[in-house]
mmCIF file of N, CA and C in Angstrom:
data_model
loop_
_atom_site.group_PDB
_atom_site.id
_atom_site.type_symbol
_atom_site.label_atom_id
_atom_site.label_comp_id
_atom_site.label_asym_id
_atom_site.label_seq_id
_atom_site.Cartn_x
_atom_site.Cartn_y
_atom_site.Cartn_z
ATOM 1 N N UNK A 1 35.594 -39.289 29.549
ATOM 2 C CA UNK A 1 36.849 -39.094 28.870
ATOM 3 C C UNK A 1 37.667 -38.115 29.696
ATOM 4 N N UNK A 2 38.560 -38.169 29.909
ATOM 5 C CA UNK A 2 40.229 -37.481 30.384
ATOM 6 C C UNK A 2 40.900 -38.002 29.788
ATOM 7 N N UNK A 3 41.775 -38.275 30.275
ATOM 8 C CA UNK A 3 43.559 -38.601 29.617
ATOM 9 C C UNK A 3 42.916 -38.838 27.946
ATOM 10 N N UNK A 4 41.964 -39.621 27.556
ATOM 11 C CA UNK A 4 42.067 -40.187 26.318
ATOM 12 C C UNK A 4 41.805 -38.725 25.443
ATOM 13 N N UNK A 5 41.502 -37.749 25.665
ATOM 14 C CA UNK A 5 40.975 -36.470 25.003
ATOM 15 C C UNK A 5 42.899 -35.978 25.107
ATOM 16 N N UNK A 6 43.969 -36.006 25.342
ATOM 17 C CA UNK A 6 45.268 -36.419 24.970
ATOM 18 C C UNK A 6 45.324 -36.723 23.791
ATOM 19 N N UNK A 7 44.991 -38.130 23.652
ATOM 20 C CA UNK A 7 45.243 -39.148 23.020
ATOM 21 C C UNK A 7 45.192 -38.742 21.417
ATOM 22 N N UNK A 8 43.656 -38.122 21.678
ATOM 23 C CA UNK A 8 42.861 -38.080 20.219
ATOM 24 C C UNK A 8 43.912 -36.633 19.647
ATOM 25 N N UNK A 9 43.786 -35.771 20.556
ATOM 26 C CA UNK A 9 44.627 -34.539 19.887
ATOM 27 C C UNK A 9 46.115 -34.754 19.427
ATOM 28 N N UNK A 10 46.291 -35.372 19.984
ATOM 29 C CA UNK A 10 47.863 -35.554 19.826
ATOM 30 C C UNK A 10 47.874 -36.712 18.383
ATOM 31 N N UNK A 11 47.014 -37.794 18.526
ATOM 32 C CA UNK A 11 47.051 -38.676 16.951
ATOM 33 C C UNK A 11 46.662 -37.603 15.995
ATOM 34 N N UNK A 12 45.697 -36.960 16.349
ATOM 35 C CA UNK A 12 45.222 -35.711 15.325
ATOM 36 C C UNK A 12 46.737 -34.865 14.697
ATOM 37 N N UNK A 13 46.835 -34.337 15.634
ATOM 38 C CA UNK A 13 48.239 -33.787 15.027
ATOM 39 C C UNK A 13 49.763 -34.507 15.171
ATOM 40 N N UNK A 14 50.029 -35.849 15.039
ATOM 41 C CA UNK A 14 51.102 -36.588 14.412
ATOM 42 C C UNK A 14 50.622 -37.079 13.485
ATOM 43 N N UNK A 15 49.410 -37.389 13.009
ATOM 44 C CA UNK A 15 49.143 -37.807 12.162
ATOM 45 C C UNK A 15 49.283 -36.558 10.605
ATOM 46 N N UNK A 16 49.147 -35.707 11.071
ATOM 47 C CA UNK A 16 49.312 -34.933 9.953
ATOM 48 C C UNK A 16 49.710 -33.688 10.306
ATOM 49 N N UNK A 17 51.145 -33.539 9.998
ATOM 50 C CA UNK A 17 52.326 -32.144 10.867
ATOM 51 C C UNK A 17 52.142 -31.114 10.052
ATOM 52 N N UNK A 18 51.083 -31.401 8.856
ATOM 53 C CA UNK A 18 50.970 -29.659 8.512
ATOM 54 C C UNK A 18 49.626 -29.131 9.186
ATOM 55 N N UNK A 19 48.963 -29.662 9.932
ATOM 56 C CA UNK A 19 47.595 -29.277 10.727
ATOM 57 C C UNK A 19 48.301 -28.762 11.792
ATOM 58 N N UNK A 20 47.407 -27.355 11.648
ATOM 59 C CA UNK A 20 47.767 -26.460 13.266
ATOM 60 C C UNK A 20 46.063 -26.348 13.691
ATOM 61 N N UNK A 21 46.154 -26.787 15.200
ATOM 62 C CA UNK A 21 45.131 -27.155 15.502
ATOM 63 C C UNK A 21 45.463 -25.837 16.527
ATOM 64 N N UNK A 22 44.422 -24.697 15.851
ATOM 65 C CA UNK A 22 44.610 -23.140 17.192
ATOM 66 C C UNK A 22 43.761 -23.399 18.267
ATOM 67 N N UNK A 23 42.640 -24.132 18.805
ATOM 68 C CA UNK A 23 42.197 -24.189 19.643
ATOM 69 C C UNK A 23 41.234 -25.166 19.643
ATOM 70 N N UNK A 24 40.625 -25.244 20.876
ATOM 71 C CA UNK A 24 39.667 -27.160 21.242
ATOM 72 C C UNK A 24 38.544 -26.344 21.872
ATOM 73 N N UNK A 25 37.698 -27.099 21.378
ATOM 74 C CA UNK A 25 35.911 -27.079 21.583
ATOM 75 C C UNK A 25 35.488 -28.350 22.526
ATOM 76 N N UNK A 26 35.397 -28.582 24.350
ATOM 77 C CA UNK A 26 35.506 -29.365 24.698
ATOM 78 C C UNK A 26 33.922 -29.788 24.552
ATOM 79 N N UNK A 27 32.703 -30.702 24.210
ATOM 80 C CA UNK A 27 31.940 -30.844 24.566
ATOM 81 C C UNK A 27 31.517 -32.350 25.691
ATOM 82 N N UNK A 28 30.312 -32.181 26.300
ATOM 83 C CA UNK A 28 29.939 -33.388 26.836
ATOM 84 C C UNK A 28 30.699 -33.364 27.737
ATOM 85 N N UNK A 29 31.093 -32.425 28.595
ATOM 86 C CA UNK A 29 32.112 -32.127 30.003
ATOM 87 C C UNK A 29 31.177 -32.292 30.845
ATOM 88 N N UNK A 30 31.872 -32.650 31.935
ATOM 89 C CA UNK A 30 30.711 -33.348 32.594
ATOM 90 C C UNK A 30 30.739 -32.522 34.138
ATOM 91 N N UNK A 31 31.632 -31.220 34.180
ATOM 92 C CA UNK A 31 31.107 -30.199 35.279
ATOM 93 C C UNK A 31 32.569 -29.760 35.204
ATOM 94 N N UNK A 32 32.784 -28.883 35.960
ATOM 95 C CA UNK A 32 33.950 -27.963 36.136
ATOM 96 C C UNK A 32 35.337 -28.440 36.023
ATOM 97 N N UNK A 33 35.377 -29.591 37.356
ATOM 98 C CA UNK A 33 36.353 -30.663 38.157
ATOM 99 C C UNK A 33 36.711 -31.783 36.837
ATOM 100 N N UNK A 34 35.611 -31.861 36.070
ATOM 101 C CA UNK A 34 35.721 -32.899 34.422
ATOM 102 C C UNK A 34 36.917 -31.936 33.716
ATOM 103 N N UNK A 35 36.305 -30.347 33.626
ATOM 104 C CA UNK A 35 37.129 -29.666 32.591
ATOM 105 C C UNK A 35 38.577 -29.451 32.830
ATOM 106 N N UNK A 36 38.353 -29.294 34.055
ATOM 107 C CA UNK A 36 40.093 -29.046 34.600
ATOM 108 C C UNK A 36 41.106 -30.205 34.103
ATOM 109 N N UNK A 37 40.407 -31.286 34.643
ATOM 110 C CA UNK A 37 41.072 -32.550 34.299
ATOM 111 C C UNK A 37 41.662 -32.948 32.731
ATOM 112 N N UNK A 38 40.077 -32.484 31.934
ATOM 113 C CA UNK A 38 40.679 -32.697 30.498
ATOM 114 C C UNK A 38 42.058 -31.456 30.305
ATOM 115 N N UNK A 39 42.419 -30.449 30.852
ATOM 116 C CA UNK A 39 43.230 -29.147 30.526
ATOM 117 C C UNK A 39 44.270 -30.416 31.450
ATOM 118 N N UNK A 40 44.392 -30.682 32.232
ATOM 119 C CA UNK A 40 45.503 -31.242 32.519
ATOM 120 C C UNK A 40 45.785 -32.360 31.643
ATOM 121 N N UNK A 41 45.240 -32.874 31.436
ATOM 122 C CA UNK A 41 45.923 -34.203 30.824
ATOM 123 C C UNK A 41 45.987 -33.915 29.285
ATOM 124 N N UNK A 42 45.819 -32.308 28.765
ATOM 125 C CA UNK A 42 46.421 -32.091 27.138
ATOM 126 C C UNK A 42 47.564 -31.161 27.899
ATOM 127 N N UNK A 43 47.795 -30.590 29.086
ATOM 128 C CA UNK A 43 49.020 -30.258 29.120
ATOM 129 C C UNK A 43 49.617 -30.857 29.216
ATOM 130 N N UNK A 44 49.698 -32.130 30.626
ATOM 131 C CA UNK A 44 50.940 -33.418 30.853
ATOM 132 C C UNK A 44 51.247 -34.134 29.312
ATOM 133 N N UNK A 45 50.413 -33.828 28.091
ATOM 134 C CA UNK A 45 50.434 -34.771 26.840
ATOM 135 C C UNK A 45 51.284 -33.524 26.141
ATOM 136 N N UNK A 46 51.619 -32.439 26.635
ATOM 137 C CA UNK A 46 52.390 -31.954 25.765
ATOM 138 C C UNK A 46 51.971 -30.677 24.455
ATOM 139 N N UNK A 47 50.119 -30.831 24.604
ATOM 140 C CA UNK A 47 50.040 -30.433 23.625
ATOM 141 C C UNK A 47 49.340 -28.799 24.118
ATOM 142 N N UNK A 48 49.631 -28.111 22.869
ATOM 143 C CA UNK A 48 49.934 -26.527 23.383
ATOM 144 C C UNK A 48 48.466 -25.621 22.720
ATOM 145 N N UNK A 49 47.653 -26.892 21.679
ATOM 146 C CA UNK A 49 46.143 -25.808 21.203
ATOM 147 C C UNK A 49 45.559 -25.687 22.629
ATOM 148 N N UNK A 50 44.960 -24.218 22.721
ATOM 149 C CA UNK A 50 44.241 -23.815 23.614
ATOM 150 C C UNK A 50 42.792 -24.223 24.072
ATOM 151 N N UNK A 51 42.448 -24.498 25.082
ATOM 152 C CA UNK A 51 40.818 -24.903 24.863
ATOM 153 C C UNK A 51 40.104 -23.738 24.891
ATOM 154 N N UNK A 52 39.748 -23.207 23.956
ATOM 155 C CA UNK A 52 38.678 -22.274 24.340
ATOM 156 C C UNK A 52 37.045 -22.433 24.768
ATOM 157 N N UNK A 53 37.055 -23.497 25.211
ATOM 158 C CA UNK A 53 35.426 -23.697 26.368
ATOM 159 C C UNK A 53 35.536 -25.317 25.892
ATOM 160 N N UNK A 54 34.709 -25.424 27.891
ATOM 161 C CA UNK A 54 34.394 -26.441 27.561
ATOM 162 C C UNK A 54 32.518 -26.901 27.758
ATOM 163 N N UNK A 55 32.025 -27.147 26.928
ATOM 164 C CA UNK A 55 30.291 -27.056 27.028
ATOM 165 C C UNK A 55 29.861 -28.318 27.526
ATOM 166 N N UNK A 56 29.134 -28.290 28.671
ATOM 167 C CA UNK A 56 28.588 -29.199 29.567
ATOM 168 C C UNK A 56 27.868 -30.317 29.028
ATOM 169 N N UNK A 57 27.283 -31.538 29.079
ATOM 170 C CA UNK A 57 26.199 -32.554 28.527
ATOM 171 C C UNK A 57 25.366 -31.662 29.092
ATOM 172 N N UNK A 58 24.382 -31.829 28.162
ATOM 173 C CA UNK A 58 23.222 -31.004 28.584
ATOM 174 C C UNK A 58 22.016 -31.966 27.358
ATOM 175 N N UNK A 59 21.269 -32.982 28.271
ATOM 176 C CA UNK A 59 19.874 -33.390 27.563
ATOM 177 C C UNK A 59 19.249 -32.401 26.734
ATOM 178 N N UNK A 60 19.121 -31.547 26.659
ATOM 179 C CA UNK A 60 17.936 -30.389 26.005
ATOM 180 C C UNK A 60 18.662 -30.393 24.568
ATOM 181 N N UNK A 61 19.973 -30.558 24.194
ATOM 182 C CA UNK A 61 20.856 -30.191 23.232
ATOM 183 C C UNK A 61 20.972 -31.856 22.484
ATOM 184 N N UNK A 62 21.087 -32.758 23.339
ATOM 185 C CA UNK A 62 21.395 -33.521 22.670
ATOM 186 C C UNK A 62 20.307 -34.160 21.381
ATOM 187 N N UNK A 63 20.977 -35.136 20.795
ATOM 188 C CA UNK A 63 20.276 -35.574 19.257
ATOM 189 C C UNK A 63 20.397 -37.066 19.593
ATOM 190 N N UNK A 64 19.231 -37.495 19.359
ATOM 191 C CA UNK A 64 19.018 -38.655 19.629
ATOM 192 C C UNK A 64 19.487 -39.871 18.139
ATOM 193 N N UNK A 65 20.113 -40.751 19.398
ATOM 194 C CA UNK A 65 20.958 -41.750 17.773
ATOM 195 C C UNK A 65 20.352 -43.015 18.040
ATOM 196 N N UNK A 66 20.182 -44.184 17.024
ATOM 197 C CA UNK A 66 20.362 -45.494 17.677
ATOM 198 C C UNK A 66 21.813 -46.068 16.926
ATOM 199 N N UNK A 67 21.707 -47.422 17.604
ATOM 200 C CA UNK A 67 23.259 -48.034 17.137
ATOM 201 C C UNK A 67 23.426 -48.296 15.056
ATOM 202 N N UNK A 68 24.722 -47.458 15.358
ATOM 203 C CA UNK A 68 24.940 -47.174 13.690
ATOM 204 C C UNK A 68 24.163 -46.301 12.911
ATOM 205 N N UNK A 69 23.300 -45.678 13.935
ATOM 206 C CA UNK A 69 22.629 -44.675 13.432
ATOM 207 C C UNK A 69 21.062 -44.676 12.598
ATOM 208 N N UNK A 70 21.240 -45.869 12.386
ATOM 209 C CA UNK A 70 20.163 -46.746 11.374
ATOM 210 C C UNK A 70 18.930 -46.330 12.228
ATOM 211 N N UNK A 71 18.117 -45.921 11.756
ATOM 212 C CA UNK A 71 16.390 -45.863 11.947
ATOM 213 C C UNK A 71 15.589 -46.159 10.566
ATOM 214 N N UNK A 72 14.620 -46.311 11.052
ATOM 215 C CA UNK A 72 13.442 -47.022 10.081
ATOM 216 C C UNK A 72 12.509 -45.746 9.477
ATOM 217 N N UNK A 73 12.089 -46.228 8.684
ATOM 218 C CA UNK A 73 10.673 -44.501 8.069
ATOM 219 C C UNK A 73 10.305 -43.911 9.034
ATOM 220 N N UNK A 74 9.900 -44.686 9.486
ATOM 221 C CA UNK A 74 8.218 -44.373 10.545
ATOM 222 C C UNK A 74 9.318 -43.638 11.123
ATOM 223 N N UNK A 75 10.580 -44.022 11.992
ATOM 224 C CA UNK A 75 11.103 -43.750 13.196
ATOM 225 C C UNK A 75 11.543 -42.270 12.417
ATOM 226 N N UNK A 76 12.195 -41.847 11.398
ATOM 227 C CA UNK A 76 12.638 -40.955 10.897
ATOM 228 C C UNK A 76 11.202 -39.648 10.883
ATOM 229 N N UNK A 77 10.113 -40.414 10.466
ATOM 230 C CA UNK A 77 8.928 -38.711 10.614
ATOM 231 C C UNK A 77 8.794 -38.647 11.797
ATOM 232 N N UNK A 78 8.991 -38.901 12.608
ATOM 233 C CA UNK A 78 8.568 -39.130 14.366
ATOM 234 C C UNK A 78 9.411 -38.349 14.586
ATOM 235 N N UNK A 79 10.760 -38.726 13.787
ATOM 236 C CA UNK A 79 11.975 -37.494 14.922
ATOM 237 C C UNK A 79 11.942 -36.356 13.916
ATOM 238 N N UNK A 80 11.710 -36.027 12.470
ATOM 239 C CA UNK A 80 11.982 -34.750 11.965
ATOM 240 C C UNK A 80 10.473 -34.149 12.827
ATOM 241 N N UNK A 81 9.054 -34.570 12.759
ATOM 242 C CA UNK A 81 8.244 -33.808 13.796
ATOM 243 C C UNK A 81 8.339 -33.063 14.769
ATOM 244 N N UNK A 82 9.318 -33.862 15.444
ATOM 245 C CA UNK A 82 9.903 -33.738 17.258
ATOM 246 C C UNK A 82 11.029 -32.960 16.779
ATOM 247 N N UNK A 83 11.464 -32.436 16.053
ATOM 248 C CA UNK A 83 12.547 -31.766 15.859
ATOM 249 C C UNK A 83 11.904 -30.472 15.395
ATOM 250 N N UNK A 84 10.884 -30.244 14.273
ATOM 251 C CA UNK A 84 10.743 -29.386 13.783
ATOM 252 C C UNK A 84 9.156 -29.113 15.100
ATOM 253 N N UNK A 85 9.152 -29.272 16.633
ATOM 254 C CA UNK A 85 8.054 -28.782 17.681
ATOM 255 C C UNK A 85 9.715 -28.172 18.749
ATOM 256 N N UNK A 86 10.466 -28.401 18.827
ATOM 257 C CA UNK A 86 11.921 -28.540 19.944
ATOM 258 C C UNK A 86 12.281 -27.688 19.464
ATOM 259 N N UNK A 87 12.916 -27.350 17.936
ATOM 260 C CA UNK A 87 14.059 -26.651 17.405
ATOM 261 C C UNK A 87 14.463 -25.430 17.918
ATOM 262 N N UNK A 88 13.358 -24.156 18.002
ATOM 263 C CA UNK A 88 13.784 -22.978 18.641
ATOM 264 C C UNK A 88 14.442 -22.999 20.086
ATOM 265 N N UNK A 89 13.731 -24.001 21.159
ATOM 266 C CA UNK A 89 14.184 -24.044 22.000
ATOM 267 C C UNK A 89 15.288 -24.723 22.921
ATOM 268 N N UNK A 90 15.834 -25.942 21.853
ATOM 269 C CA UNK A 90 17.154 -26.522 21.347
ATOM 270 C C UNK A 90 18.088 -25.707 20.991
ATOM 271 N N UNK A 91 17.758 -24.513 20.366
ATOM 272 C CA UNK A 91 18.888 -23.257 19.121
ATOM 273 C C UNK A 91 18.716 -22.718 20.836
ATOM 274 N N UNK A 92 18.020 -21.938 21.368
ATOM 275 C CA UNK A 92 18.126 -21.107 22.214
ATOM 276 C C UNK A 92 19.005 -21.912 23.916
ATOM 277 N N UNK A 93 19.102 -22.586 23.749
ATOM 278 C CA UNK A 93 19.859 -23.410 24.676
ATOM 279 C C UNK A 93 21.301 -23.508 24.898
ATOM 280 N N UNK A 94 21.189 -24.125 23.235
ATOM 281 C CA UNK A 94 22.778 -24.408 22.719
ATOM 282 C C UNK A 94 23.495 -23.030 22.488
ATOM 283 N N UNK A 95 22.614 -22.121 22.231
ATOM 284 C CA UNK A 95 23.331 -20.750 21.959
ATOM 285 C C UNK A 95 23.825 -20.292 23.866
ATOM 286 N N UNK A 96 22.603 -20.256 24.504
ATOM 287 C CA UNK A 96 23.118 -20.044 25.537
ATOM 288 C C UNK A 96 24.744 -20.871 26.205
ATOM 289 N N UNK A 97 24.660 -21.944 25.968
ATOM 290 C CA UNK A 97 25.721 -22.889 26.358
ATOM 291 C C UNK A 97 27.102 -22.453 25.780
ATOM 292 N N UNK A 98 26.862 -22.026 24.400
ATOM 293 C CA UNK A 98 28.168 -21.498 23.904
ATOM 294 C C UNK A 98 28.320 -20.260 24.456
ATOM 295 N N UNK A 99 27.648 -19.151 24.808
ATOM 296 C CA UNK A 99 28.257 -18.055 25.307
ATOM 297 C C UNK A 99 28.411 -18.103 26.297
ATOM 298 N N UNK A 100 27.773 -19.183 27.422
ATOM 299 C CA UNK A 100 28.096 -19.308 29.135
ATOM 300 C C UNK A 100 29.981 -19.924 29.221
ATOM 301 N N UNK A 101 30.000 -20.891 27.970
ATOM 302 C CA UNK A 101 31.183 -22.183 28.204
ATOM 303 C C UNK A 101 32.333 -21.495 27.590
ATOM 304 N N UNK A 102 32.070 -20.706 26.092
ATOM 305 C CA UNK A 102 33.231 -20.759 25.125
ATOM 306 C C UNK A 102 33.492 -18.940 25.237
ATOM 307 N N UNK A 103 34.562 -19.051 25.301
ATOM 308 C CA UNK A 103 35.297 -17.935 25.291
ATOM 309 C C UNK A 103 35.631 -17.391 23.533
ATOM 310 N N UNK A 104 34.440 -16.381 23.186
ATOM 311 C CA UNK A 104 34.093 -16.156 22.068
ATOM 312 C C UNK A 104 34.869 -15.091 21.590
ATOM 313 N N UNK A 105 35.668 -14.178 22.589
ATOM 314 C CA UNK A 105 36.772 -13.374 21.763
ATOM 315 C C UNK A 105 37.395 -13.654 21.376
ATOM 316 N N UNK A 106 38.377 -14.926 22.317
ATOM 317 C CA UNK A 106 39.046 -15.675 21.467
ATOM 318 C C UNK A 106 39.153 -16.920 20.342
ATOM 319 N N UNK A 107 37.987 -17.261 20.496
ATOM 320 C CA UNK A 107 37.568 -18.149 19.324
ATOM 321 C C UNK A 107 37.500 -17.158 17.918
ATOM 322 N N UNK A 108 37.025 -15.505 18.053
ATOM 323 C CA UNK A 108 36.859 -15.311 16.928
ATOM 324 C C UNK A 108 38.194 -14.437 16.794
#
């Protein structure tokens, strides 16, 4: 995604002109040269919320889906297991990622 990360902010806010959107949470950036690109193409689009970070794809973080989301029993204790052996070191990841990516003074 580039230009289309435009797209979405900008339908976001014409679609509804009493939403003030103060700042963007970029995730699934895909390295530095990705982030720049998305900051250009919400400036050339005009639009003025700030990004305050953008957080890299990073496997260790992600959550595993299938199509529509739909899983079966079995498949569902398999992943709360694998979730509840991962979790601390999933939390300790993603935490790291937000304080490396997002600019937390100004988010708060």
């Amino acid at each position: 995604m580039a230009r289309s990360v435009a797209a979405l902010v900008k339908g976001y806010t014409s679609f509804d002109q009493h939403l003030n959107v103060a700042g963007l949470l970029l995730n699934k950036v895909g390295g530095a040269a990705h982030g720049v690109w998305l900051r250009e193409a919400l400036g050339a689009a005009g639009q003025t919320a700030t990004v305050l970070g953008c957080i890299p794809k990073d496997d260790a973080v992600a959550v595993s889906e299938r199509y529509l989301g739909l899983t079966m029993p079995h498949e569902q204790q398999q992943q709360q297991q694998q979730r509840d052996k991962s979790m601390p070191p999933y939390l300790a990841k993603l935490s790291q990622l937000v304080v490396d990516h997002v600019d937390l003074e100004q988010l708060l």
